[in-house]
Coordinates of C-alpha atoms in Angstrom, one line a residue:
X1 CA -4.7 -24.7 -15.1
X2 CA -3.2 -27.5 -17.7
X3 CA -3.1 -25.2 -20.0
X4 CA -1.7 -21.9 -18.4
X5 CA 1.0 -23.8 -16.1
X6 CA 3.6 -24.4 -19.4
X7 CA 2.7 -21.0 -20.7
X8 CA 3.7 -19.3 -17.4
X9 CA 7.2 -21.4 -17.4
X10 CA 7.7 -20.2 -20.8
X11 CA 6.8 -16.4 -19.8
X12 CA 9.5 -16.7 -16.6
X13 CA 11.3 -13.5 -18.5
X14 CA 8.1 -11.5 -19.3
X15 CA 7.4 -10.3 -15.7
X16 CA 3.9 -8.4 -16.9
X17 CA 3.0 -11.6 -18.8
X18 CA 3.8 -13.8 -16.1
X19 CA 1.8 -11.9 -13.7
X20 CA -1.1 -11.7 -15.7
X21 CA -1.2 -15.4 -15.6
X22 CA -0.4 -15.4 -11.8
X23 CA -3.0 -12.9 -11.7
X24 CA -5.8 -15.0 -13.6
X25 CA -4.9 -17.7 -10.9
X26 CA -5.4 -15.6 -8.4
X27 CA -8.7 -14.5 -8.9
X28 CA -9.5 -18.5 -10.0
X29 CA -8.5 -19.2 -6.0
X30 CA -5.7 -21.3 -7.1
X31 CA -3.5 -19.0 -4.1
X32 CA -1.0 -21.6 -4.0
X33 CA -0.3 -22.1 -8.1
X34 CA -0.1 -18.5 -8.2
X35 CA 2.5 -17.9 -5.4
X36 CA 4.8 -21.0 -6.6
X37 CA 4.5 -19.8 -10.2
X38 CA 6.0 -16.0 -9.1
X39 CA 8.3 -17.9 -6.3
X40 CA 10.0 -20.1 -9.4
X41 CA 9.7 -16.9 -11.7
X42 CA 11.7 -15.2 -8.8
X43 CA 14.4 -17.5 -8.4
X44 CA 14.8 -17.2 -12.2
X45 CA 15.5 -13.6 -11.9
X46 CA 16.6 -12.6 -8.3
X47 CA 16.6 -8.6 -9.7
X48 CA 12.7 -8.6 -10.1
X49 CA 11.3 -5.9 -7.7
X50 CA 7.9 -6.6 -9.5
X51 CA 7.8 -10.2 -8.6
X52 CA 8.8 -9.6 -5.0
X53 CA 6.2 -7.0 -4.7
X54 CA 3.5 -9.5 -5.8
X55 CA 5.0 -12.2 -3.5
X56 CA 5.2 -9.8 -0.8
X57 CA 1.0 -8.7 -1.2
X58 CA 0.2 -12.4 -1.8
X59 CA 2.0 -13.2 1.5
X60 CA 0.5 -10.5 3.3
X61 CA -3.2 -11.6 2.0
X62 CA -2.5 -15.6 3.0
X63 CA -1.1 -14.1 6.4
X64 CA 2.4 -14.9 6.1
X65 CA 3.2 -12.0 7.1
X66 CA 6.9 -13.1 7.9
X67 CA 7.6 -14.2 5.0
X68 CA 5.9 -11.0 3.4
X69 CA 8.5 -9.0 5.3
X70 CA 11.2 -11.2 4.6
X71 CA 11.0 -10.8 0.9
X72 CA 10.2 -6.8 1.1
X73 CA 13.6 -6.9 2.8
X74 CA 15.8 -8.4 0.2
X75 CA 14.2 -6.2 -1.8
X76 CA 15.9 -3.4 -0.5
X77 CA 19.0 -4.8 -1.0
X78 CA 18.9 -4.7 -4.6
X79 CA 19.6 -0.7 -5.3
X80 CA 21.9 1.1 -2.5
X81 CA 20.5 4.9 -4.0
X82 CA 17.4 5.6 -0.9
X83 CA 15.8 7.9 -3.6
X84 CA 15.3 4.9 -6.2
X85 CA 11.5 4.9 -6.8
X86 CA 11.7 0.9 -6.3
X87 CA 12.9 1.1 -3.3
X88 CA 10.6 4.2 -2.2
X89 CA 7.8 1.8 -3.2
X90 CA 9.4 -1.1 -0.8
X91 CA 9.6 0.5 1.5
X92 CA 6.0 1.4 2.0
X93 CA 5.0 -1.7 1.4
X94 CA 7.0 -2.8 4.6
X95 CA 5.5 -0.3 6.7
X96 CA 2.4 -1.7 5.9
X97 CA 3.3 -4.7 6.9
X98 CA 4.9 -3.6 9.8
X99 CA 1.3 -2.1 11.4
X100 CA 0.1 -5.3 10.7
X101 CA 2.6 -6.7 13.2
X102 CA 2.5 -4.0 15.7
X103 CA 5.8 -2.6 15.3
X104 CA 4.4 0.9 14.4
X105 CA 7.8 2.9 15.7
X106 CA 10.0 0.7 12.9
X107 CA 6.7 1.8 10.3
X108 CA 7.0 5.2 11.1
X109 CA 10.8 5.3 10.6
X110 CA 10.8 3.9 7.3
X111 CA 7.8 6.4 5.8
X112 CA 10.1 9.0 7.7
X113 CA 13.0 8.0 5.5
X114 CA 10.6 7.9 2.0
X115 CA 9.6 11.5 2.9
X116 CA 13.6 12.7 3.5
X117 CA 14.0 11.7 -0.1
X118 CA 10.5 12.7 -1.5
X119 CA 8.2 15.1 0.1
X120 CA 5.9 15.1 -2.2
X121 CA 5.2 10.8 -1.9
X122 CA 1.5 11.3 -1.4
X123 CA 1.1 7.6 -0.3
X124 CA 3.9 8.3 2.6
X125 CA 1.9 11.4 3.4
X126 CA -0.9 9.5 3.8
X127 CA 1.2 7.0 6.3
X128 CA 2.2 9.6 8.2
X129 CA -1.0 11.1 8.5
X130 CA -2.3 7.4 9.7
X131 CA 0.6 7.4 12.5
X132 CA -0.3 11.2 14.0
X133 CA -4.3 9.7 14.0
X134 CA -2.8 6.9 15.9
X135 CA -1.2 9.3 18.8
X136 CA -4.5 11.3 18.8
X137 CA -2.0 14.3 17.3
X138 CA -4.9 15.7 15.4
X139 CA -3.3 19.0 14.4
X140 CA 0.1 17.2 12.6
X141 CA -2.9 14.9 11.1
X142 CA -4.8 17.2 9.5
X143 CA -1.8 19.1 7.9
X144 CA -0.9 16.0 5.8
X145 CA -4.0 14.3 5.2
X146 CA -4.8 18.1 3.7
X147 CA -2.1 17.8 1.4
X148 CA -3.6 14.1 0.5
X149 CA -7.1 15.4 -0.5
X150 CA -5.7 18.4 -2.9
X151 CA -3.3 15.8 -4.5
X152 CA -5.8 13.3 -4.9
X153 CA -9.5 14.6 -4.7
X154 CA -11.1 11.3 -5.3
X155 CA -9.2 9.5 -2.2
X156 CA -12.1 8.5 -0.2
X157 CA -9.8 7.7 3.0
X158 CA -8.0 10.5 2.7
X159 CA -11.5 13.0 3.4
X160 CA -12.3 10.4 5.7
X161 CA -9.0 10.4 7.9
X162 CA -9.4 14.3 7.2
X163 CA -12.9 14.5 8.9
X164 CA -11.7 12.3 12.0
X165 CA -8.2 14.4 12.5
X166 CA -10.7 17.8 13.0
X167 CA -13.0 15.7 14.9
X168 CA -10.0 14.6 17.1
X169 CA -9.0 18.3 16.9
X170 CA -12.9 19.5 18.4
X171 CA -13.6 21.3 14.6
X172 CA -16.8 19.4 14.2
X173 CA -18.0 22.1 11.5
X174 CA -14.6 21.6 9.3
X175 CA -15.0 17.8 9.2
X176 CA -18.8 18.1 8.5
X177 CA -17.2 20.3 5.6
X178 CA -14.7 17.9 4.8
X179 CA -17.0 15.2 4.4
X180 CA -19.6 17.5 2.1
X181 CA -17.1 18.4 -0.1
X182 CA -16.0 14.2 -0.7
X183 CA -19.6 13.9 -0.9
X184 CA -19.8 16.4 -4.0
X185 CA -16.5 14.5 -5.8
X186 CA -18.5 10.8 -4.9
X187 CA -22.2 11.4 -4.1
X188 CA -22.9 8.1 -3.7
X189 CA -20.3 6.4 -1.5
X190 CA -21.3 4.6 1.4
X191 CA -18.7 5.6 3.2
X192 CA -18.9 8.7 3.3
X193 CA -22.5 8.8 3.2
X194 CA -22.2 6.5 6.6
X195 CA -19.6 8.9 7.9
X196 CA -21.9 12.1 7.4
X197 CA -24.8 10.0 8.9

């Protein structure tokens, strides 16, 4: 920590370097060097979507969930164009952090807005998906976590949340189908090994 605490000051402009270092804390448990270390790098350069996104996971991790929000919020501020891929990122962290407090509607809007601009965003398709599972709407479900698994085969949740939205749907044999197929891209993973059990 003696060492790496006048490197990091020194690194304020390089945001990778800087959170490499916040990283390597991190994963030392020093939480609360590595949050002050990106809050100071952050106040150094209030532009850095990169440093609020760390701030913003490291909040949500400690359970500061307020704070978390507060600082995915200013991050939209800083580009007015919806389609920006900075502020598509934003804004699905803040729906994540919105389930987190319950306020599922304000969630849903925002992945609502990502997929206006992008309707392609696999990770707001996956969102979405999460929100039909939610009102037991297994039909809308299985339509987009469908379009999850062919864009990304190796997505364990997304054959998972698959198998449960034809599940909720009564098609027993398509999730059992589902769930063989995941098995064949990731033979040995628990979960789906525990879900086929």
């Amino acid at each position: 920590t003696q060492y790496l605490a006048p490197v990091a000051q020194g690194l304020s402009g390089d945001e990778d370097e800087l959170l490499k270092v916040a990283g390597f804390w991190l994963r030392a448990k020093q939480f609360d060097l590595a949050g002050r270390t990106v809050e100071q790098a952050l106040e150094a350069k209030q532009d850095s979507f990169k440093y609020r996104f760390f701030l913003a996971e490291h909040y949500a991790r400690t359970r500061q969930l307020d704070k978390s929000e507060a600082v995915l919020r200013q991050a939209m501020g800083l580009n007015p164009d919806p389609a920006h891929p900075e502020i598509i990122k934003t804004k699905l962290a803040l729906s994540n952090v919105l389930v987190r407090t319950a306020r599922l509607k304000e969630a849903e809007t925002l992945v609502d807005e990502i997929l206006a601009e992008d309707a392609k965003n696999i990770d707001a398709r996956n969102a979405k998906g999460r929100f039909y599972l939610a009102r037991k709407d297994g039909l809308n479900a299985i339509s987009e976590f469908r379009v999850v698994t062919e864009e990304r085969p190796r997505f364990i949740q997304g054959h998972l949340n698959l198998a449960q939205a034809h599940i909720l749907n009564k098609e027993e044999t398509l999730a059992l189908d589902v769930l063989q197929q995941a098995q064949s891209l990731n033979p040995v993973d628990e979960k789906i090994l525990m879900a086929l059990a």
